[in-house]
Amino acid sequence: MSLLFDQIKLLHSQKLHSNVAKVAEMVLKVSEHTTDILTAPHKYRIYAYLGDSHYFLSNYRQAEAAYKLALTFKDACSTSKTQLKQYDGIKDSMPDIDIKYQLHLCLVKLKDNKQALAVLQSIPSKQRKTKINMALAKLYHQMGNTIQAISAYNKVLKDCPLAIEAAEGLLSLGVKGTEVNAIMLEMVGISGLEWLGGWIKAHAHLFNHKEYPLAIAAFKQLDDNSPLCNSNRLLVAMGKAYYFNGDRKNALNYLQRAYKLNPLMQDGLCTLAMCFYMEKHNKDLEKLLPTNYTDELSIEPHMWIIFAFVCYSNSNYSKALCLAQRACSIDQKNIEALLLHGMILTSMKKYSDAILQFRKANDLAPYLFDPHKGMVDCYIALHKMRTAITSASNCCKQMNNHPKSLTLYASILIKDPMTVGKAKLLLERALNVDEYYLPAVYMLAQIFEQEGNFSSAVTLLHKQALDQPTCRLYQMLGDLSVKQNQLEKSFDYYYSALNLDPNNKRVMESLESLGKPCNTSTVTSTDSTGPLLNGSLLDATFSGVNNAENESTPFNTVHEEDTFMDSDHEGSGSDISI
């Protein structure tokens, strides 16, 4: 009797899972007709082995069924004294706690988190191992049960003070860094873990969504002064901190460094793809695609988002939409997948559907600018200006008056002559926070011009062009000079603009209208910073979601300057689109 069981046990111990699946099913069927070949405890163990094998083979439904049958036979053994003695006689018997843990893993794979939680909760508190508490903490966290999640994470951290995921979980739920550090204090003194205190401090700032600059500073200190410098995990954390703070260019820099260190990384890869797309690095985006795969089953879940971004960047909206929907179905809380889904729907002019996706992303990450921007653009496209204003106002509150949020709000108010004054105040507040935020500079300069306050406009543009010269700044100053009949200065400004963007059509058209050749070799200024700044502002207009020349996504249009989500894009259009 035990010989048959021992052979199946041998297959399981040697990890011959496909063999176990075939043999176990047939043996269990035979045992229904020949009851003396296997005892109930043997069947319990064989069902457990069968569940393990199906789980390894990714047959999660079959694994779930096998584990449930294993638990049924375990209960039968517990109620029968004879079978209980037989069960006790089996060497290395598997506790039902481990079966329940494996069953929970199957249910998580099947996206049935509620049932997975119920299975784990059926384990008495005193019998819960650390891995059970960690699994409970994650499920509580995902379902929004903050108190229970904190309690479970605390138990994990007390048992294993180096459980850094549990520590980060506590921080993300609002537990103070000092409290988490106190639990992990003994770890900090261990040689090789001197960086741990700084890591916890940085993440405490990161999860407090109003302290991103402090998080960045803490991560930089680790990068500069600890053995952790230039590690993939640290670079990803820094990249995310910059991304959450609205600085996509620095985020891209750190995430690219992380990717070069570990091209197989998963954490941060979707954020890197988003940054590549937003910054129009389409070739780099395509390099994120897997080089070899055989079928869909071999594609990792996060790769569906990469595929969708690549299709979207090539304007293949229908295919991109299918891929984005697939990514969202796999991970319903992936911010980048939800954002991309909304962006694609916006490009397809399905604004109401897009708003739903942006709202989901906003519910998960209210501190991110992009979901707010997406909703505002869609409301404008639907001519719901009051709702757009409300949404932009909420953006300012949720983002703690970040310059991007203030500028977004101002971009709507500036359309109405009655609210231009309020828009001006918002833009001035934005520049008080970040004096180099160019979209706010462009808008505020336009308001100065409309008021006839040319000196203020010139002063504002003069400072920016000296500190961060861009094609648009010179173009705007050239147009101002034309309006004031200062033609020689306008030529210098336009040629300086062409030095920075030789293919700028609007600048070339402006020069041709003045009877000058569009040849940058005739520029009179000695360097790219141009002549002494003095002139007039471009007569810009503010469009809603799409530019008249290009009906693409509000996040990434063909004309680079048509979005203020990037710090400064150059292009051929004069519109400053929000």
Coordinates of C-alpha atoms in Angstrom, one line a residue:
M1 CA 0.0 0.0 0.0
S2 CA 2.7 2.4 1.0
L3 CA 4.9 1.4 -2.0
L4 CA 2.5 3.1 -4.5
F5 CA 2.4 6.2 -2.4
D6 CA 6.1 6.3 -2.1
Q7 CA 6.6 6.2 -5.8
I8 CA 4.3 9.2 -6.3
K9 CA 6.1 10.9 -3.5
L10 CA 9.4 10.3 -5.3
L11 CA 8.1 11.9 -8.4
H12 CA 7.0 14.9 -6.5
S13 CA 10.3 15.2 -4.6
Q14 CA 12.2 15.1 -7.9
K15 CA 10.0 17.9 -9.3
L16 CA 8.6 15.7 -12.1
H17 CA 5.4 17.7 -12.0
S18 CA 3.9 16.6 -15.4
N19 CA 4.5 13.0 -14.4
V20 CA 2.8 13.6 -11.0
A21 CA -0.2 15.2 -12.7
K22 CA -0.7 12.2 -15.0
V23 CA 0.0 9.4 -12.6
A24 CA -1.8 10.8 -9.6
E25 CA -5.0 11.4 -11.5
M26 CA -5.0 7.8 -12.7
V27 CA -4.1 6.3 -9.4
L28 CA -6.7 8.3 -7.6
K29 CA -9.3 7.1 -10.1
V30 CA -8.2 3.5 -9.6
S31 CA -8.5 3.9 -5.8
E32 CA -12.2 4.6 -6.2
H33 CA -12.7 1.0 -7.3
T34 CA -9.9 -0.6 -5.3
T35 CA -10.2 1.0 -1.9
D36 CA -7.4 -0.9 -0.2
I37 CA -4.6 0.5 -2.4
L38 CA -4.6 4.0 -0.7
T39 CA -5.7 5.1 2.7
A40 CA -7.4 8.5 3.3
P41 CA -4.1 10.1 4.6
H42 CA -2.4 8.8 1.4
K43 CA -5.1 10.4 -0.7
Y44 CA -4.7 13.6 1.2
R45 CA -1.0 13.8 0.4
I46 CA -1.4 12.7 -3.2
Y47 CA -4.0 15.5 -3.8
A48 CA -1.6 17.9 -2.2
Y49 CA 1.1 16.7 -4.6
L50 CA -1.3 17.0 -7.5
G51 CA -2.1 20.5 -6.5
D52 CA 1.6 21.4 -6.3
S53 CA 2.2 20.0 -9.8
H54 CA -0.8 21.7 -11.4
Y55 CA 0.3 25.0 -9.8
F56 CA 3.8 24.6 -11.2
L57 CA 2.4 23.9 -14.6
S58 CA 0.2 27.0 -14.3
N59 CA -3.0 25.0 -14.2
Y60 CA -4.4 27.1 -11.4
R61 CA -8.1 26.0 -11.6
Q62 CA -7.0 22.3 -11.4
A63 CA -4.6 23.1 -8.6
E64 CA -7.4 24.9 -6.7
A65 CA -9.6 21.9 -7.0
A66 CA -6.8 19.5 -6.0
Y67 CA -6.0 21.5 -2.9
K68 CA -9.6 21.7 -1.8
L69 CA -9.9 17.9 -2.1
A70 CA -6.7 17.6 -0.1
L71 CA -8.3 19.6 2.7
T72 CA -11.4 17.5 2.5
F73 CA -9.5 14.3 3.1
K74 CA -7.5 16.0 5.9
D75 CA -10.7 16.9 7.7
A76 CA -11.8 13.2 7.2
C77 CA -8.6 12.1 8.8
S78 CA -9.1 14.4 11.8
T79 CA -12.5 13.0 12.5
S80 CA -11.5 9.3 12.4
K81 CA -9.3 7.9 15.1
T82 CA -8.1 5.0 12.8
Q83 CA -7.3 7.3 9.9
L84 CA -5.7 9.8 12.3
K85 CA -3.2 7.1 13.4
Q86 CA -2.5 6.2 9.8
Y87 CA -2.0 9.9 9.1
D88 CA 0.4 10.2 12.0
G89 CA 2.4 7.3 10.6
I90 CA 3.1 9.1 7.3
K91 CA 6.6 10.7 7.4
D92 CA 6.9 14.4 6.5
S93 CA 3.1 14.9 6.5
M94 CA 2.1 18.3 5.0
P95 CA 0.2 20.6 7.5
D96 CA -3.1 21.9 6.3
I97 CA -1.7 25.4 6.9
D98 CA 0.7 24.9 4.0
I99 CA -2.2 23.6 1.8
K100 CA -4.2 26.6 2.5
Y101 CA -1.3 28.9 1.7
Q102 CA -0.9 27.2 -1.6
L103 CA -4.6 27.4 -2.3
H104 CA -4.5 31.1 -1.6
L105 CA -1.7 31.4 -4.2
C106 CA -3.9 29.7 -6.8
L107 CA -6.8 32.1 -6.0
V108 CA -4.6 35.1 -6.3
K109 CA -3.4 33.9 -9.7
L110 CA -7.1 33.6 -10.6
K111 CA -7.8 37.1 -9.4
D112 CA -10.1 35.9 -6.7
N113 CA -8.6 37.9 -3.9
K114 CA -11.7 37.8 -1.7
Q115 CA -11.7 34.1 -1.6
A116 CA -7.9 34.0 -1.1
L117 CA -8.3 36.2 1.9
A118 CA -11.1 34.0 3.3
V119 CA -8.8 31.0 3.0
L120 CA -6.0 32.6 4.9
Q121 CA -8.4 34.0 7.5
S122 CA -9.5 30.5 8.3
I123 CA -6.1 29.7 9.7
P124 CA -6.1 30.4 13.5
S125 CA -4.1 33.5 14.5
K126 CA -1.7 31.6 16.7
Q127 CA -0.9 29.1 13.9
R128 CA -0.1 31.8 11.2
K129 CA 3.5 31.7 10.0
T130 CA 5.3 34.8 8.9
K131 CA 4.5 34.0 5.2
I132 CA 0.8 33.8 6.1
N133 CA 0.9 37.2 7.8
M134 CA 2.8 38.7 4.8
A135 CA 0.2 37.3 2.4
L136 CA -2.6 38.6 4.6
A137 CA -1.0 42.1 4.8
K138 CA -0.8 42.3 1.0
L139 CA -4.4 41.3 0.5
Y140 CA -5.6 43.6 3.2
H141 CA -3.5 46.4 1.6
Q142 CA -4.9 45.8 -1.9
M143 CA -8.5 45.8 -0.6
G144 CA -8.1 49.0 1.4
N145 CA -8.3 47.4 4.9
T146 CA -5.7 49.7 6.4
I147 CA -5.9 48.7 10.0
Q148 CA -5.7 45.0 9.4
A149 CA -2.8 45.5 6.8
I150 CA -0.8 47.6 9.3
S151 CA -1.3 44.9 12.0
A152 CA -0.2 42.1 9.6
Y153 CA 2.8 44.0 8.3
N154 CA 3.9 44.7 11.9
K155 CA 3.8 41.0 12.8
V156 CA 6.0 40.3 9.7
L157 CA 8.5 43.0 10.6
K158 CA 8.7 41.9 14.2
D159 CA 9.4 38.3 13.1
C160 CA 11.8 39.3 10.3
P161 CA 13.2 42.8 10.9
L162 CA 14.8 42.8 7.4
A163 CA 11.5 42.3 5.6
I164 CA 11.9 45.5 3.6
E165 CA 8.7 45.0 1.6
A166 CA 6.7 44.9 4.9
A167 CA 8.5 48.1 6.0
E168 CA 7.6 49.9 2.7
G169 CA 4.1 48.6 3.1
L170 CA 3.8 50.2 6.5
L171 CA 5.2 53.5 5.2
S172 CA 2.8 53.5 2.3
L173 CA -0.1 53.2 4.7
G174 CA 1.0 56.3 6.7
V175 CA 3.0 54.7 9.5
K176 CA 5.8 57.1 10.5
G177 CA 9.4 56.4 9.4
T178 CA 10.6 56.7 13.0
E179 CA 8.2 53.9 14.1
V180 CA 9.3 51.6 11.3
N181 CA 13.0 52.4 12.0
A182 CA 12.5 51.5 15.6
I183 CA 11.4 48.0 14.7
M184 CA 14.3 47.5 12.3
L185 CA 16.8 49.2 14.5
E186 CA 18.9 46.1 15.2
M187 CA 19.4 45.6 11.5
V188 CA 21.0 49.0 11.0
G189 CA 23.9 48.0 13.2
I190 CA 24.8 45.0 11.0
S191 CA 27.7 45.4 8.8
G192 CA 26.6 45.9 5.2
L193 CA 23.2 47.4 6.2
E194 CA 24.3 50.9 7.2
W195 CA 22.2 52.3 4.3
L196 CA 19.0 50.8 5.7
G197 CA 18.1 53.8 7.9
G198 CA 18.5 56.2 4.9
W199 CA 16.4 53.9 2.7
I200 CA 13.5 54.0 5.2
K201 CA 13.8 57.7 5.6
A202 CA 13.7 58.3 1.9
H203 CA 10.7 56.1 1.5
A204 CA 8.9 57.7 4.4
H205 CA 9.2 61.0 2.4
L206 CA 8.3 59.3 -0.9
F207 CA 5.0 57.9 0.5
N208 CA 4.1 61.3 2.0
H209 CA 3.0 62.7 -1.3
K210 CA 3.8 66.3 -0.3
E211 CA 7.5 65.5 0.4
Y212 CA 8.9 64.4 -3.0
P213 CA 11.7 66.9 -2.9
L214 CA 12.8 65.6 0.5
A215 CA 12.6 62.0 -0.9
I216 CA 14.8 62.9 -3.8
A217 CA 17.3 64.6 -1.5
A218 CA 17.4 61.5 0.7
F219 CA 17.8 59.1 -2.3
K220 CA 20.6 61.3 -3.7
Q221 CA 22.4 61.2 -0.3
L222 CA 22.3 57.4 -0.5
D223 CA 23.5 57.5 -4.1
D224 CA 26.4 59.8 -3.2
N225 CA 27.5 58.5 0.2
S226 CA 26.6 54.8 0.6
P227 CA 27.6 51.5 -0.8
L228 CA 24.2 51.3 -2.3
C229 CA 25.2 53.9 -4.9
N230 CA 24.4 53.1 -8.5
S231 CA 22.2 50.1 -7.6
N232 CA 19.2 49.3 -9.7
R233 CA 16.7 49.5 -6.8
L234 CA 18.0 52.9 -5.7
L235 CA 17.9 54.3 -9.3
V236 CA 14.4 53.1 -9.8
A237 CA 13.3 54.6 -6.5
M238 CA 14.9 57.9 -7.5
G239 CA 13.3 57.8 -11.0
K240 CA 9.9 57.3 -9.5
A241 CA 10.4 60.1 -7.0
Y242 CA 11.2 62.5 -9.9
Y243 CA 8.3 61.1 -11.9
F244 CA 5.8 61.6 -9.1
N245 CA 7.2 65.1 -8.6
G246 CA 6.4 66.0 -12.2
D247 CA 10.1 66.1 -13.4
R248 CA 9.9 63.5 -16.2
K249 CA 13.3 64.4 -17.7
N250 CA 15.2 63.5 -14.5
A251 CA 13.0 60.5 -14.0
L252 CA 13.9 59.3 -17.4
N253 CA 17.6 59.8 -16.7
Y254 CA 17.6 57.6 -13.5
L255 CA 15.3 55.0 -14.9
Q256 CA 17.5 54.6 -18.0
R257 CA 20.5 54.2 -15.8
A258 CA 18.6 51.5 -13.9
Y259 CA 17.6 49.7 -17.1
K260 CA 21.2 49.6 -18.3
L261 CA 22.2 48.0 -15.1
N262 CA 19.4 45.4 -15.3
P263 CA 17.7 45.1 -18.7
L264 CA 15.4 42.4 -17.1
M265 CA 14.0 44.7 -14.5
Q266 CA 10.3 44.8 -14.0
D267 CA 9.8 47.4 -11.2
G268 CA 9.9 50.8 -12.9
L269 CA 9.8 49.5 -16.5
C270 CA 6.3 50.7 -17.2
T271 CA 7.2 54.2 -15.8
L272 CA 10.3 54.2 -18.0
A273 CA 8.0 53.4 -21.0
M274 CA 5.7 56.2 -20.1
C275 CA 8.7 58.6 -19.9
F276 CA 10.1 57.4 -23.2
Y277 CA 6.7 58.0 -24.8
M278 CA 6.1 61.4 -23.3
E279 CA 9.6 62.6 -24.2
K280 CA 9.2 61.2 -27.7
H281 CA 12.0 58.7 -27.5
N282 CA 10.2 56.3 -29.7
K283 CA 13.4 54.3 -30.8
D284 CA 14.3 53.8 -27.1
L285 CA 10.8 52.8 -26.4
E286 CA 10.9 50.0 -29.0
K287 CA 14.2 48.7 -27.5
L288 CA 12.2 47.8 -24.4
L289 CA 10.3 45.1 -26.4
P290 CA 11.4 41.5 -25.8
T291 CA 13.8 40.3 -28.4
N292 CA 12.6 36.7 -28.5
Y293 CA 9.3 35.1 -27.4
T294 CA 7.4 32.2 -28.8
D295 CA 3.8 32.9 -28.0
E296 CA 1.6 35.1 -25.8
L297 CA 2.0 32.8 -22.8
S298 CA 5.7 33.6 -22.8
I299 CA 5.1 37.4 -22.5
E300 CA 5.3 38.8 -19.0
P301 CA 2.3 40.8 -17.8
H302 CA 4.1 44.2 -17.8
M303 CA 5.2 43.7 -21.4
W304 CA 1.7 44.1 -22.7
I305 CA 2.0 47.7 -21.6
I306 CA 5.2 48.1 -23.6
F307 CA 3.6 46.6 -26.7
A308 CA 0.7 49.0 -26.3
F309 CA 3.0 52.0 -26.0
V310 CA 4.9 51.0 -29.1
C311 CA 1.7 50.6 -31.1
Y312 CA 0.3 53.9 -29.8
S313 CA 3.5 55.7 -30.7
N314 CA 3.1 54.4 -34.2
S315 CA -0.6 55.7 -34.3
N316 CA -1.9 52.1 -34.5
Y317 CA -4.8 53.0 -32.1
S318 CA -7.0 50.0 -32.5
K319 CA -4.2 47.5 -31.8
A320 CA -2.9 49.7 -29.0
L321 CA -6.3 49.8 -27.4
C322 CA -6.6 46.0 -27.4
L323 CA -3.2 45.7 -25.8
A324 CA -4.0 48.3 -23.2
Q325 CA -7.2 46.6 -22.3
R326 CA -5.3 43.3 -22.0
A327 CA -2.8 45.0 -19.7
C328 CA -5.6 46.5 -17.5
S329 CA -7.3 43.2 -17.2
I330 CA -4.1 41.6 -15.9
D331 CA -3.4 44.4 -13.4
Q332 CA -6.3 46.6 -12.7
K333 CA -4.2 48.9 -10.5
N334 CA -1.4 49.6 -12.9
I335 CA -1.3 53.4 -13.2
E336 CA 0.6 53.4 -16.5
A337 CA -1.8 50.9 -18.1
L338 CA -4.9 53.0 -17.0
L339 CA -3.3 56.2 -18.2
L340 CA -2.3 54.7 -21.6
H341 CA -5.8 53.3 -21.9
G342 CA -7.3 56.8 -21.4
M343 CA -4.8 58.4 -23.7
I344 CA -5.7 56.0 -26.5
L345 CA -9.4 56.5 -26.0
T346 CA -8.8 60.3 -26.1
S347 CA -7.0 60.0 -29.4
M348 CA -10.0 58.0 -30.7
K349 CA -12.2 60.8 -29.5
K350 CA -14.0 58.5 -27.1
Y351 CA -13.8 61.2 -24.4
S352 CA -16.4 59.8 -21.9
D353 CA -14.7 56.4 -21.9
A354 CA -11.3 58.0 -21.5
I355 CA -12.5 60.0 -18.5
L356 CA -13.4 56.7 -16.7
Q357 CA -9.9 55.4 -17.2
F358 CA -8.3 58.7 -16.1
R359 CA -10.6 58.7 -13.0
K360 CA -9.5 55.2 -12.1
A361 CA -5.8 56.3 -12.3
N362 CA -6.6 59.4 -10.3
D363 CA -8.3 57.3 -7.6
L364 CA -5.1 55.2 -7.3
A365 CA -2.6 58.1 -7.6
P366 CA -4.2 61.5 -6.9
Y367 CA -0.7 63.0 -6.6
L368 CA 0.1 62.4 -10.3
F369 CA -0.5 65.1 -12.8
D370 CA -1.3 63.1 -15.9
P371 CA -4.7 61.7 -14.8
H372 CA -5.8 65.2 -13.9
K373 CA -4.6 66.6 -17.2
G374 CA -6.3 63.8 -19.1
M375 CA -9.7 64.5 -17.5
V376 CA -9.4 68.2 -18.0
D377 CA -8.6 67.8 -21.7
C378 CA -11.6 65.4 -22.2
Y379 CA -14.0 67.8 -20.4
I380 CA -12.8 70.6 -22.6
A381 CA -13.3 68.4 -25.7
L382 CA -16.9 67.7 -24.5
H383 CA -17.4 71.5 -24.0
K384 CA -18.0 70.9 -20.2
M385 CA -16.0 74.0 -19.1
R386 CA -17.4 74.2 -15.6
T387 CA -16.5 70.6 -15.0
A388 CA -13.1 71.2 -16.4
I389 CA -12.5 74.1 -14.1
T390 CA -13.7 72.0 -11.1
S391 CA -11.3 69.2 -12.1
A392 CA -8.4 71.6 -12.5
S393 CA -9.2 73.1 -9.1
N394 CA -9.2 69.6 -7.5
C395 CA -5.8 69.0 -9.2
C396 CA -4.3 71.9 -7.4
K397 CA -5.6 70.7 -4.1
Q398 CA -4.5 67.1 -4.6
M399 CA -1.1 68.1 -5.9
N400 CA -0.5 70.7 -3.2
N401 CA -0.4 73.6 -5.7
H402 CA 2.3 72.1 -7.9
P403 CA 3.4 74.5 -10.7
K404 CA 1.9 72.1 -13.3
S405 CA -1.5 72.0 -11.5
L406 CA -1.6 75.8 -11.1
T407 CA -0.7 76.2 -14.8
L408 CA -3.4 73.7 -15.8
Y409 CA -6.0 75.6 -13.9
A410 CA -4.8 78.9 -15.4
S411 CA -4.9 77.5 -18.9
I412 CA -8.7 77.1 -18.6
L413 CA -9.3 80.5 -16.8
I414 CA -7.3 82.4 -19.4
K415 CA -9.9 81.5 -22.0
D416 CA -12.5 83.7 -20.3
P417 CA -11.8 87.5 -20.1
M418 CA -13.6 87.6 -16.8
T419 CA -11.2 85.2 -15.2
V420 CA -7.9 86.2 -16.8
G421 CA -7.0 88.1 -13.6
K422 CA -7.3 84.9 -11.5
A423 CA -5.3 83.0 -14.1
K424 CA -2.5 85.6 -13.8
L425 CA -2.3 85.2 -10.0
L426 CA -2.1 81.4 -10.4
L427 CA 0.7 81.7 -12.9
E428 CA 2.6 84.0 -10.7
R429 CA 2.2 81.5 -7.8
A430 CA 3.5 78.8 -10.1
L431 CA 6.6 80.8 -11.0
N432 CA 7.2 81.6 -7.3
V433 CA 7.5 77.8 -6.8
D434 CA 9.5 77.1 -9.9
E435 CA 10.7 80.2 -11.7
Y436 CA 11.9 78.2 -14.7
Y437 CA 8.6 76.4 -15.5
L438 CA 8.3 77.6 -19.1
P439 CA 4.6 76.8 -19.8
A440 CA 3.7 79.2 -17.0
V441 CA 6.2 81.7 -18.4
Y442 CA 4.6 81.6 -21.9
M443 CA 1.1 82.1 -20.5
L444 CA 2.0 84.9 -18.1
A445 CA 3.9 86.7 -20.9
Q446 CA 0.8 86.5 -23.1
I447 CA -1.3 88.0 -20.3
F448 CA 1.2 90.9 -19.9
E449 CA 1.0 91.5 -23.6
Q450 CA -2.8 91.5 -23.6
E451 CA -2.6 94.1 -20.8
G452 CA -0.2 96.2 -22.8
N453 CA 2.5 95.7 -20.2
F454 CA 5.3 95.0 -22.7
S455 CA 8.1 95.8 -20.3
S456 CA 7.0 93.1 -17.9
A457 CA 6.7 90.6 -20.7
V458 CA 10.1 91.4 -22.0
T459 CA 11.7 91.2 -18.5
L460 CA 10.1 87.8 -18.0
L461 CA 11.2 86.5 -21.3
H462 CA 14.7 88.1 -21.1
K463 CA 15.5 86.2 -17.9
Q464 CA 14.3 82.9 -19.2
A465 CA 16.2 83.2 -22.5
L466 CA 19.4 84.0 -20.7
D467 CA 19.0 81.1 -18.3
Q468 CA 17.4 78.5 -20.6
P469 CA 17.3 79.6 -24.2
T470 CA 14.7 77.9 -26.3
C471 CA 13.4 78.3 -29.8
R472 CA 10.0 79.4 -28.7
L473 CA 11.3 82.2 -26.4
Y474 CA 13.2 83.7 -29.3
Q475 CA 10.2 83.2 -31.6
M476 CA 8.0 85.0 -29.2
L477 CA 10.4 87.8 -28.8
G478 CA 10.8 88.1 -32.6
D479 CA 7.1 88.4 -33.0
L480 CA 7.0 91.1 -30.3
S481 CA 9.7 93.0 -32.1
V482 CA 7.7 92.9 -35.3
K483 CA 4.7 94.3 -33.6
Q484 CA 6.8 97.2 -32.3
N485 CA 8.4 97.7 -35.7
Q486 CA 11.8 96.8 -34.3
L487 CA 12.7 94.7 -37.4
E488 CA 16.5 94.4 -36.9
K489 CA 16.0 92.9 -33.5
S490 CA 13.3 90.6 -34.8
F491 CA 15.7 89.3 -37.4
D492 CA 18.3 88.5 -34.7
Y493 CA 15.7 86.8 -32.5
Y494 CA 14.3 84.7 -35.4
Y495 CA 17.8 83.6 -36.5
S496 CA 18.6 82.7 -32.8
A497 CA 15.5 80.6 -32.8
L498 CA 16.6 78.8 -36.0
N499 CA 20.0 78.1 -34.4
L500 CA 18.1 76.1 -31.8
D501 CA 15.5 74.5 -34.2
P502 CA 16.6 74.9 -37.8
N503 CA 13.4 73.2 -39.1
N504 CA 10.9 75.4 -37.3
K505 CA 8.4 76.3 -40.0
R506 CA 6.7 79.1 -38.2
V507 CA 10.0 81.0 -37.6
M508 CA 10.9 80.5 -41.3
E509 CA 7.5 81.8 -42.4
S510 CA 8.0 84.8 -40.2
L511 CA 11.4 85.6 -41.8
E512 CA 10.0 85.1 -45.3
S513 CA 7.2 87.5 -44.6
L514 CA 9.8 90.1 -43.7
G515 CA 11.7 89.4 -46.9
K516 CA 14.7 87.7 -45.2
P517 CA 16.2 84.3 -46.2
C518 CA 15.8 81.3 -43.8
N519 CA 19.5 80.6 -43.6
T520 CA 20.9 80.3 -40.1
S521 CA 24.4 81.2 -41.4
T522 CA 23.2 84.8 -41.7
V523 CA 22.5 85.1 -38.0
T524 CA 23.9 88.3 -36.6
S525 CA 24.3 87.1 -33.0
T526 CA 27.5 85.6 -31.9
D527 CA 26.1 82.6 -30.0
S528 CA 23.0 80.7 -29.4
T529 CA 21.9 82.9 -26.5
G530 CA 21.0 85.6 -29.0
P531 CA 21.1 89.3 -28.8
L532 CA 20.1 91.5 -25.9
L533 CA 16.5 90.7 -25.4
N534 CA 13.8 93.2 -26.1
G535 CA 10.7 92.7 -28.1
S536 CA 7.1 91.5 -28.4
L537 CA 5.3 88.3 -27.5
L538 CA 3.9 85.8 -29.9
D539 CA 0.1 86.2 -30.3
A540 CA -0.5 82.8 -28.9
T541 CA -3.9 81.0 -28.5
F542 CA -4.7 78.2 -26.2
S543 CA -6.4 75.2 -27.6
G544 CA -8.2 72.4 -25.8
V545 CA -7.2 68.8 -26.3
N546 CA -6.0 68.9 -29.9
N547 CA -4.3 71.4 -32.2
A548 CA -6.0 72.2 -35.4
E549 CA -3.1 70.8 -37.4
N550 CA -2.9 67.6 -35.4
E551 CA -5.6 65.6 -33.8
S552 CA -3.6 63.3 -31.6
T553 CA -3.4 62.6 -28.0
P554 CA -3.2 65.6 -25.6
F555 CA -0.2 63.9 -24.0
N556 CA 2.0 63.5 -27.0
T557 CA 1.2 65.4 -30.1
V558 CA 3.2 65.7 -33.3
H559 CA 4.0 69.4 -32.6
E560 CA 6.2 69.2 -29.6
E561 CA 5.3 72.5 -28.2
D562 CA 1.6 71.7 -28.1
T563 CA 1.8 70.2 -24.6
F564 CA 3.0 71.8 -21.4
M565 CA 3.5 68.4 -19.7
D566 CA 7.1 68.5 -20.8
S567 CA 9.3 71.2 -19.6
D568 CA 9.9 72.8 -23.0
H569 CA 9.0 71.3 -26.4
E570 CA 9.8 73.1 -29.6
G571 CA 7.9 72.8 -32.8
S572 CA 6.3 74.6 -35.7
G573 CA 3.1 75.6 -34.0
S574 CA 2.3 78.8 -32.0
D575 CA -0.4 77.3 -29.9
I576 CA 0.3 76.6 -26.3
S577 CA -2.0 73.6 -25.7
I578 CA -2.8 72.3 -22.2

